[in-house]
């Protein structure tokens, strides 16, 4: 069957289901997409090229090895001008033929592929090999037109083959599944090349090769690439769970055993399913469609719970594997459109759209009741992709409005003077200094196509298939000569009955006899998201034989409580990072009964910690709004459990900052005349947070900011603080109090030192920036945001209990061998770390549970020095030279 038939669905159903968007408005939005692309692309070329990616906050290129490692995410960087290659075919689609020709010449003259560097096979395939092939496709199309690229002699294709040969050594395994990493210069040779030692890979990593490798084989006539990609797909198919017909997330590349047996359509598996269907579309091989249909039937039976898509166990597919979804599954409605299953596509897309409207962007992960699970958003394009495909299938102008929402949010919240910055936390609006290459490769393609008319496009997109990186491969490749010796693992069952599968495309007009049908599907989903609320903590049966001291009543600075702990064999140890550790040793208890009480106390601490993890307050934002910042510096801050609840304030608290004297805020404020009517800056330590708040409130302050005294601490690497009270009523405290780590606090203090009068806004999340993005000059205005990382904390297997600043809520029980230590019974502040909402956690645990997908980031908490109680402001700023560059640049480029 001709593969083109499968794309006919995109041409159907072009009728109005509501009030059509005026043509002049579509044209305005289309031009806005082009302007936004120019802003991102030109800043990459001006400030980053030939580096792989742009760092839009500091206006420089990200060069691997020169910047601090971000873990696996850096495996996409190979010192091959990644963003430029990834953007080649986008330039042509947006009618930037001159820029494309210049970009091709730059790639040919500047890019080297023989670097001694280890890269991800998956990322290099979809971004670099795909980018070179997409660029070659565009160059050939333009050359055939007779006006452009007449000099082109397949140079990009030669580079693509060179890269393909450099990736091939990764496939030298007994299973045919590729190693996840390869050295571009030396291949896979073992530890000496930092490759060949891995045993596991994700399903998508091994199953997202066929489009690029098959295209390379058919462009060059060399069948070796397509053969290796088919062998990998065949092996994955053979290893599927035969009862559920699902695949796991991670597989052993040698034995074929599933390492992670959870199955879904998001991170780790997503593009495996996408490439089965698109391989059929591109290559015309019925085998791929048949396999996809079998998988798809199981997905709809077990994983799809409209509008949700929830992971399940492959051996017990009726059991959910988790209660949250990741943002990568947002591609799936678009894939369902290609399949022709429009109804569930509409439902899932609507759920994603409502979550987007709640948080401005789609959080990296969110729970089944639509709360934030992982708060990052690296400007992923999958939601825009599905929006485009649904509009093409339905013609419903509702999806044009969804596209407008994406554009507006990118401009309002992600746009910075040097490009577009990823969101570190969608709740506060804080930024991360990254602009991934896929933002230019995918986002602007789909948004431009969404608002474009046929006459706006330089070619017919229906003649191409989009790869998972949105690179364009011509459907004519299905007719290209290829070797008949490509091995096939067709089994007898695959040769038999195919009567259950549709081999033709549905007519969308028959799917939607009522023009209001899509709208009727969306309404109940919109209501479900709007009315969602946090689930209550599960009820726990009261225990029997409670110990003399309840965990919820414990105060680390209460001498009576410390004595009770001693009698139960529980030792309290002050750690140098400001936290407190509880360790229980039963043999040190005064009696067997006391030892049992100690065990119960520690168990109760764990339960209390787990329960209170679900009651965490979200982070807050401190936004510098005065000249020359104008709201473009947003610092993520920890909240307090007392004082003004900023989440209930529509305007927040705005005022100028001043340093309180004494800086600790632990005695009566001596500069009350300066503090009055201002937001007071305080240093952490020496007394309770509530006591500080009372002193500045008495002095007439309208708010307070507590800055960590542990030099070097940063919300990038440490759990955010949530400040607790002092064990008594805090109803008398009526002003807001927020907490900043040392690095974020230093930014604020340095701004005060440089500009003397600094005005900030304390709020639940960043407000609209005070500068119209269209009026920002071309200068490199640096946004010095240092937001926190919100990753789930895994259940610690350690029996030690750690508290932040002596707070019981931090504890997880311990029964380790440990010697008792002399406790410091001086008053200490109470606080607890603020972790991700709705993620299972032990507060205070040191073991982060990394997110396992292609963009996973692993961070470690640094050692921190607590010997800084008496430091002056100048001393606090002494080691912060690298961040001063941001402000110096900002001063040069004043608006």
PDB file of N, CA and C in Angstrom, residues 488-560:
ATOM      1  N   UNK A 488      15.012 -10.152   7.551  1.00  0.00           N
ATOM      2  CA  UNK A 488      13.682  -9.980   8.133  1.00  0.00           C
ATOM      3  C   UNK A 488      13.432 -11.067   9.156  1.00  0.00           C
ATOM      4  N   UNK A 489      12.921 -10.663  10.307  1.00  0.00           N
ATOM      5  CA  UNK A 489      12.617 -11.616  11.368  1.00  0.00           C
ATOM      6  C   UNK A 489      11.112 -11.874  11.441  1.00  0.00           C
ATOM      7  N   UNK A 490      10.439 -11.861  10.325  1.00  0.00           N
ATOM      8  CA  UNK A 490       9.010 -12.132  10.331  1.00  0.00           C
ATOM      9  C   UNK A 490       8.751 -13.525  10.904  1.00  0.00           C
ATOM     10  N   UNK A 491       7.864 -13.601  11.842  1.00  0.00           N
ATOM     11  CA  UNK A 491       7.494 -14.892  12.417  1.00  0.00           C
ATOM     12  C   UNK A 491       6.204 -15.365  11.762  1.00  0.00           C
ATOM     13  N   UNK A 492       5.870 -16.625  12.008  1.00  0.00           N
ATOM     14  CA  UNK A 492       4.670 -17.198  11.397  1.00  0.00           C
ATOM     15  C   UNK A 492       3.432 -16.416  11.786  1.00  0.00           C
ATOM     16  N   UNK A 493       3.387 -15.984  13.060  1.00  0.00           N
ATOM     17  CA  UNK A 493       2.195 -15.275  13.513  1.00  0.00           C
ATOM     18  C   UNK A 493       2.026 -13.954  12.776  1.00  0.00           C
ATOM     19  N   UNK A 494       3.145 -13.353  12.336  1.00  0.00           N
ATOM     20  CA  UNK A 494       3.047 -12.084  11.644  1.00  0.00           C
ATOM     21  C   UNK A 494       2.600 -12.271  10.194  1.00  0.00           C
ATOM     22  N   UNK A 495       2.774 -13.479   9.646  1.00  0.00           N
ATOM     23  CA  UNK A 495       2.354 -13.734   8.274  1.00  0.00           C
ATOM     24  C   UNK A 495       0.868 -14.075   8.189  1.00  0.00           C
ATOM     25  N   UNK A 496       0.246 -14.328   9.334  1.00  0.00           N
ATOM     26  CA  UNK A 496      -1.127 -14.816   9.321  1.00  0.00           C
ATOM     27  C   UNK A 496      -2.135 -13.686   9.406  1.00  0.00           C
ATOM     28  N   UNK A 497      -3.124 -13.874  10.265  1.00  0.00           N
ATOM     29  CA  UNK A 497      -4.328 -13.060  10.271  1.00  0.00           C
ATOM     30  C   UNK A 497      -4.050 -11.576  10.512  1.00  0.00           C
ATOM     31  N   UNK A 498      -4.470 -10.743   9.578  1.00  0.00           N
ATOM     32  CA  UNK A 498      -4.385  -9.300   9.774  1.00  0.00           C
ATOM     33  C   UNK A 498      -5.772  -8.669   9.650  1.00  0.00           C
ATOM     34  N   UNK A 499      -6.814  -9.482   9.831  1.00  0.00           N
ATOM     35  CA  UNK A 499      -8.172  -8.993   9.624  1.00  0.00           C
ATOM     36  C   UNK A 499      -8.601  -8.006  10.694  1.00  0.00           C
ATOM     37  N   UNK A 500      -7.882  -7.991  11.811  1.00  0.00           N
ATOM     38  CA  UNK A 500      -8.278  -7.093  12.896  1.00  0.00           C
ATOM     39  C   UNK A 500      -7.769  -5.671  12.690  1.00  0.00           C
ATOM     40  N   UNK A 501      -6.964  -5.445  11.666  1.00  0.00           N
ATOM     41  CA  UNK A 501      -6.313  -4.158  11.529  1.00  0.00           C
ATOM     42  C   UNK A 501      -6.832  -3.398  10.327  1.00  0.00           C
ATOM     43  N   UNK A 502      -6.944  -2.092  10.502  1.00  0.00           N
ATOM     44  CA  UNK A 502      -7.371  -1.226   9.415  1.00  0.00           C
ATOM     45  C   UNK A 502      -6.174  -0.901   8.530  1.00  0.00           C
ATOM     46  N   UNK A 503      -6.363  -1.072   7.228  1.00  0.00           N
ATOM     47  CA  UNK A 503      -5.287  -0.774   6.293  1.00  0.00           C
ATOM     48  C   UNK A 503      -5.617   0.459   5.447  1.00  0.00           C
ATOM     49  N   UNK A 504      -6.698   1.130   5.787  1.00  0.00           N
ATOM     50  CA  UNK A 504      -7.036   2.374   5.101  1.00  0.00           C
ATOM     51  C   UNK A 504      -7.302   3.443   6.136  1.00  0.00           C
ATOM     52  N   UNK A 505      -7.304   4.671   5.694  1.00  0.00           N
ATOM     53  CA  UNK A 505      -7.460   5.788   6.626  1.00  0.00           C
ATOM     54  C   UNK A 505      -8.928   6.156   6.789  1.00  0.00           C
ATOM     55  N   UNK A 506      -9.330   6.531   7.995  1.00  0.00           N
ATOM     56  CA  UNK A 506     -10.721   6.950   8.202  1.00  0.00           C
ATOM     57  C   UNK A 506     -10.980   8.323   7.607  1.00  0.00           C
ATOM     58  N   UNK A 507     -12.210   8.567   7.241  1.00  0.00           N
ATOM     59  CA  UNK A 507     -12.617   9.869   6.742  1.00  0.00           C
ATOM     60  C   UNK A 507     -13.049  10.711   7.931  1.00  0.00           C
ATOM     61  N   UNK A 508     -12.351  11.825   8.153  1.00  0.00           N
ATOM     62  CA  UNK A 508     -12.646  12.620   9.345  1.00  0.00           C
ATOM     63  C   UNK A 508     -14.031  13.252   9.291  1.00  0.00           C
ATOM     64  N   UNK A 509     -14.592  13.402   8.105  1.00  0.00           N
ATOM     65  CA  UNK A 509     -15.941  13.969   8.034  1.00  0.00           C
ATOM     66  C   UNK A 509     -16.963  12.997   8.612  1.00  0.00           C
ATOM     67  N   UNK A 510     -16.705  11.703   8.465  1.00  0.00           N
ATOM     68  CA  UNK A 510     -17.592  10.712   9.063  1.00  0.00           C
ATOM     69  C   UNK A 510     -17.350  10.605  10.569  1.00  0.00           C
ATOM     70  N   UNK A 511     -16.133  10.883  10.977  1.00  0.00           N
ATOM     71  CA  UNK A 511     -15.843  10.859  12.413  1.00  0.00           C
ATOM     72  C   UNK A 511     -16.564  11.994  13.129  1.00  0.00           C
ATOM     73  N   UNK A 512     -16.754  13.106  12.443  1.00  0.00           N
ATOM     74  CA  UNK A 512     -17.348  14.290  13.068  1.00  0.00           C
ATOM     75  C   UNK A 512     -18.589  14.745  12.316  1.00  0.00           C
ATOM     76  N   UNK A 513     -19.662  13.942  12.337  1.00  0.00           N
ATOM     77  CA  UNK A 513     -20.882  14.380  11.650  1.00  0.00           C
ATOM     78  C   UNK A 513     -21.461  15.638  12.291  1.00  0.00           C
ATOM     79  N   UNK A 514     -21.225  15.806  13.583  1.00  0.00           N
ATOM     80  CA  UNK A 514     -21.670  17.001  14.284  1.00  0.00           C
ATOM     81  C   UNK A 514     -20.481  17.938  14.444  1.00  0.00           C
ATOM     82  N   UNK A 515     -20.534  19.158  13.895  1.00  0.00           N
ATOM     83  CA  UNK A 515     -19.394  20.075  14.009  1.00  0.00           C
ATOM     84  C   UNK A 515     -19.000  20.361  15.457  1.00  0.00           C
ATOM     85  N   UNK A 516     -19.912  20.188  16.394  1.00  0.00           N
ATOM     86  CA  UNK A 516     -19.608  20.461  17.803  1.00  0.00           C
ATOM     87  C   UNK A 516     -19.013  19.256  18.516  1.00  0.00           C
ATOM     88  N   UNK A 517     -18.817  18.142  17.784  1.00  0.00           N
ATOM     89  CA  UNK A 517     -18.372  16.919  18.433  1.00  0.00           C
ATOM     90  C   UNK A 517     -17.052  17.074  19.189  1.00  0.00           C
ATOM     91  N   UNK A 518     -16.008  17.657  18.577  1.00  0.00           N
ATOM     92  CA  UNK A 518     -14.762  17.820  19.343  1.00  0.00           C
ATOM     93  C   UNK A 518     -14.963  18.658  20.598  1.00  0.00           C
ATOM     94  N   UNK A 519     -15.791  19.709  20.494  1.00  0.00           N
ATOM     95  CA  UNK A 519     -16.029  20.569  21.655  1.00  0.00           C
ATOM     96  C   UNK A 519     -16.737  19.800  22.756  1.00  0.00           C
ATOM     97  N   UNK A 520     -17.650  18.938  22.389  1.00  0.00           N
ATOM     98  CA  UNK A 520     -18.350  18.139  23.394  1.00  0.00           C
ATOM     99  C   UNK A 520     -17.408  17.179  24.110  1.00  0.00           C
ATOM    100  N   UNK A 521     -16.387  16.712  23.423  1.00  0.00           N
ATOM    101  CA  UNK A 521     -15.400  15.848  24.067  1.00  0.00           C
ATOM    102  C   UNK A 521     -14.530  16.619  25.050  1.00  0.00           C
ATOM    103  N   UNK A 522     -14.295  17.890  24.735  1.00  0.00           N
ATOM    104  CA  UNK A 522     -13.375  18.674  25.565  1.00  0.00           C
ATOM    105  C   UNK A 522     -14.000  19.155  26.864  1.00  0.00           C
ATOM    106  N   UNK A 523     -15.277  19.451  26.860  1.00  0.00           N
ATOM    107  CA  UNK A 523     -15.911  20.102  28.016  1.00  0.00           C
ATOM    108  C   UNK A 523     -15.722  19.352  29.337  1.00  0.00           C
ATOM    109  N   UNK A 524     -16.043  18.046  29.408  1.00  0.00           N
ATOM    110  CA  UNK A 524     -15.894  17.362  30.695  1.00  0.00           C
ATOM    111  C   UNK A 524     -14.449  17.301  31.179  1.00  0.00           C
ATOM    112  N   UNK A 525     -13.504  17.261  30.232  1.00  0.00           N
ATOM    113  CA  UNK A 525     -12.091  17.215  30.636  1.00  0.00           C
ATOM    114  C   UNK A 525     -11.669  18.545  31.209  1.00  0.00           C
ATOM    115  N   UNK A 526     -12.132  19.640  30.597  1.00  0.00           N
ATOM    116  CA  UNK A 526     -11.818  20.965  31.127  1.00  0.00           C
ATOM    117  C   UNK A 526     -12.352  21.111  32.543  1.00  0.00           C
ATOM    118  N   UNK A 527     -13.542  20.625  32.770  1.00  0.00           N
ATOM    119  CA  UNK A 527     -14.133  20.715  34.104  1.00  0.00           C
ATOM    120  C   UNK A 527     -13.352  19.884  35.106  1.00  0.00           C
ATOM    121  N   UNK A 528     -12.900  18.707  34.683  1.00  0.00           N
ATOM    122  CA  UNK A 528     -12.171  17.834  35.602  1.00  0.00           C
ATOM    123  C   UNK A 528     -10.870  18.473  36.050  1.00  0.00           C
ATOM    124  N   UNK A 529     -10.159  19.129  35.131  1.00  0.00           N
ATOM    125  CA  UNK A 529      -8.894  19.761  35.494  1.00  0.00           C
ATOM    126  C   UNK A 529      -9.141  20.988  36.357  1.00  0.00           C
ATOM    127  N   UNK A 530     -10.133  21.783  35.986  1.00  0.00           N
ATOM    128  CA  UNK A 530     -10.415  23.005  36.737  1.00  0.00           C
ATOM    129  C   UNK A 530     -10.809  22.710  38.172  1.00  0.00           C
ATOM    130  N   UNK A 531     -11.543  21.628  38.376  1.00  0.00           N
ATOM    131  CA  UNK A 531     -12.058  21.334  39.713  1.00  0.00           C
ATOM    132  C   UNK A 531     -11.138  20.435  40.518  1.00  0.00           C
ATOM    133  N   UNK A 532     -10.002  20.054  39.966  1.00  0.00           N
ATOM    134  CA  UNK A 532      -9.104  19.146  40.685  1.00  0.00           C
ATOM    135  C   UNK A 532      -8.523  19.839  41.902  1.00  0.00           C
ATOM    136  N   UNK A 533      -8.257  19.057  42.926  1.00  0.00           N
ATOM    137  CA  UNK A 533      -7.660  19.592  44.146  1.00  0.00           C
ATOM    138  C   UNK A 533      -6.748  18.525  44.726  1.00  0.00           C
ATOM    139  N   UNK A 534      -5.808  18.933  45.575  1.00  0.00           N
ATOM    140  CA  UNK A 534      -4.904  17.942  46.165  1.00  0.00           C
ATOM    141  C   UNK A 534      -5.660  16.860  46.918  1.00  0.00           C
ATOM    142  N   UNK A 535      -5.184  15.646  46.795  1.00  0.00           N
ATOM    143  CA  UNK A 535      -5.808  14.556  47.523  1.00  0.00           C
ATOM    144  C   UNK A 535      -5.426  14.615  48.999  1.00  0.00           C
ATOM    145  N   UNK A 536      -6.360  14.287  49.890  1.00  0.00           N
ATOM    146  CA  UNK A 536      -6.012  14.294  51.309  1.00  0.00           C
ATOM    147  C   UNK A 536      -5.034  13.189  51.633  1.00  0.00           C
ATOM    148  N   UNK A 537      -4.229  13.424  52.681  1.00  0.00           N
ATOM    149  CA  UNK A 537      -3.292  12.395  53.117  1.00  0.00           C
ATOM    150  C   UNK A 537      -4.071  11.181  53.604  1.00  0.00           C
ATOM    151  N   UNK A 538      -3.588   9.977  53.301  1.00  0.00           N
ATOM    152  CA  UNK A 538      -4.321   8.778  53.728  1.00  0.00           C
ATOM    153  C   UNK A 538      -4.432   8.687  55.245  1.00  0.00           C
ATOM    154  N   UNK A 539      -5.586   8.158  55.676  1.00  0.00           N
ATOM    155  CA  UNK A 539      -5.833   8.031  57.112  1.00  0.00           C
ATOM    156  C   UNK A 539      -4.964   6.917  57.694  1.00  0.00           C
ATOM    157  N   UNK A 540      -4.358   7.169  58.812  1.00  0.00           N
ATOM    158  CA  UNK A 540      -3.519   6.178  59.480  1.00  0.00           C
ATOM    159  C   UNK A 540      -4.136   5.815  60.815  1.00  0.00           C
ATOM    160  N   UNK A 541      -4.325   4.504  61.052  1.00  0.00           N
ATOM    161  CA  UNK A 541      -4.921   4.042  62.302  1.00  0.00           C
ATOM    162  C   UNK A 541      -4.039   4.432  63.488  1.00  0.00           C
ATOM    163  N   UNK A 542      -4.649   4.902  64.577  1.00  0.00           N
ATOM    164  CA  UNK A 542      -3.842   5.239  65.753  1.00  0.00           C
ATOM    165  C   UNK A 542      -3.099   4.008  66.260  1.00  0.00           C
ATOM    166  N   UNK A 543      -1.829   4.229  66.652  1.00  0.00           N
ATOM    167  CA  UNK A 543      -1.028   3.131  67.170  1.00  0.00           C
ATOM    168  C   UNK A 543      -1.366   2.817  68.619  1.00  0.00           C
ATOM    169  N   UNK A 544      -0.794   1.747  69.082  1.00  0.00           N
ATOM    170  CA  UNK A 544      -1.028   1.319  70.462  1.00  0.00           C
ATOM    171  C   UNK A 544       0.276   1.484  71.234  1.00  0.00           C
ATOM    172  N   UNK A 545       0.193   1.904  72.475  1.00  0.00           N
ATOM    173  CA  UNK A 545       1.377   2.051  73.299  1.00  0.00           C
ATOM    174  C   UNK A 545       2.277   3.166  72.811  1.00  0.00           C
ATOM    175  N   UNK A 546       1.733   4.375  72.688  1.00  0.00           N
ATOM    176  CA  UNK A 546       2.524   5.493  72.220  1.00  0.00           C
ATOM    177  C   UNK A 546       3.689   5.749  73.168  1.00  0.00           C
ATOM    178  N   UNK A 547       4.862   6.134  72.646  1.00  0.00           N
ATOM    179  CA  UNK A 547       5.980   6.475  73.514  1.00  0.00           C
ATOM    180  C   UNK A 547       5.670   7.761  74.275  1.00  0.00           C
ATOM    181  N   UNK A 548       6.433   8.040  75.322  1.00  0.00           N
ATOM    182  CA  UNK A 548       6.181   9.241  76.112  1.00  0.00           C
ATOM    183  C   UNK A 548       6.283  10.514  75.289  1.00  0.00           C
ATOM    184  N   UNK A 549       7.107  10.499  74.225  1.00  0.00           N
ATOM    185  CA  UNK A 549       7.291  11.691  73.395  1.00  0.00           C
ATOM    186  C   UNK A 549       6.761  11.414  71.998  1.00  0.00           C
ATOM    187  N   UNK A 550       5.798  12.236  71.556  1.00  0.00           N
ATOM    188  CA  UNK A 550       5.252  12.100  70.209  1.00  0.00           C
ATOM    189  C   UNK A 550       6.175  12.810  69.221  1.00  0.00           C
ATOM    190  N   UNK A 551       6.343  12.225  68.061  1.00  0.00           N
ATOM    191  CA  UNK A 551       7.210  12.823  67.047  1.00  0.00           C
ATOM    192  C   UNK A 551       6.732  14.221  66.674  1.00  0.00           C
ATOM    193  N   UNK A 552       5.421  14.403  66.577  1.00  0.00           N
ATOM    194  CA  UNK A 552       4.904  15.699  66.159  1.00  0.00           C
ATOM    195  C   UNK A 552       5.106  16.772  67.215  1.00  0.00           C
ATOM    196  N   UNK A 553       5.392  16.361  68.463  1.00  0.00           N
ATOM    197  CA  UNK A 553       5.603  17.337  69.524  1.00  0.00           C
ATOM    198  C   UNK A 553       7.070  17.641  69.752  1.00  0.00           C
ATOM    199  N   UNK A 554       7.963  16.898  69.116  1.00  0.00           N
ATOM    200  CA  UNK A 554       9.384  17.006  69.419  1.00  0.00           C
ATOM    201  C   UNK A 554       9.950  18.368  69.026  1.00  0.00           C
ATOM    202  N   UNK A 555      10.737  18.967  69.936  1.00  0.00           N
ATOM    203  CA  UNK A 555      11.443  20.220  69.689  1.00  0.00           C
ATOM    204  C   UNK A 555      12.918  19.991  69.987  1.00  0.00           C
ATOM    205  N   UNK A 556      13.773  20.239  69.010  1.00  0.00           N
ATOM    206  CA  UNK A 556      15.189  19.923  69.175  1.00  0.00           C
ATOM    207  C   UNK A 556      15.876  20.827  70.182  1.00  0.00           C
ATOM    208  N   UNK A 557      15.275  21.959  70.529  1.00  0.00           N
ATOM    209  CA  UNK A 557      15.901  22.851  71.503  1.00  0.00           C
ATOM    210  C   UNK A 557      15.218  22.772  72.869  1.00  0.00           C
ATOM    211  N   UNK A 558      14.391  21.746  73.066  1.00  0.00           N
ATOM    212  CA  UNK A 558      13.705  21.569  74.346  1.00  0.00           C
ATOM    213  C   UNK A 558      14.505  20.586  75.197  1.00  0.00           C
ATOM    214  N   UNK A 559      15.073  21.023  76.330  1.00  0.00           N
ATOM    215  CA  UNK A 559      15.909  20.147  77.158  1.00  0.00           C
ATOM    216  C   UNK A 559      15.163  18.898  77.633  1.00  0.00           C
ATOM    217  N   UNK A 560      13.874  19.043  77.957  1.00  0.00           N
ATOM    218  CA  UNK A 560      13.114  17.877  78.410  1.00  0.00           C
ATOM    219  C   UNK A 560      13.005  16.834  77.295  1.00  0.00           C
TER     220      UNK A 560
END
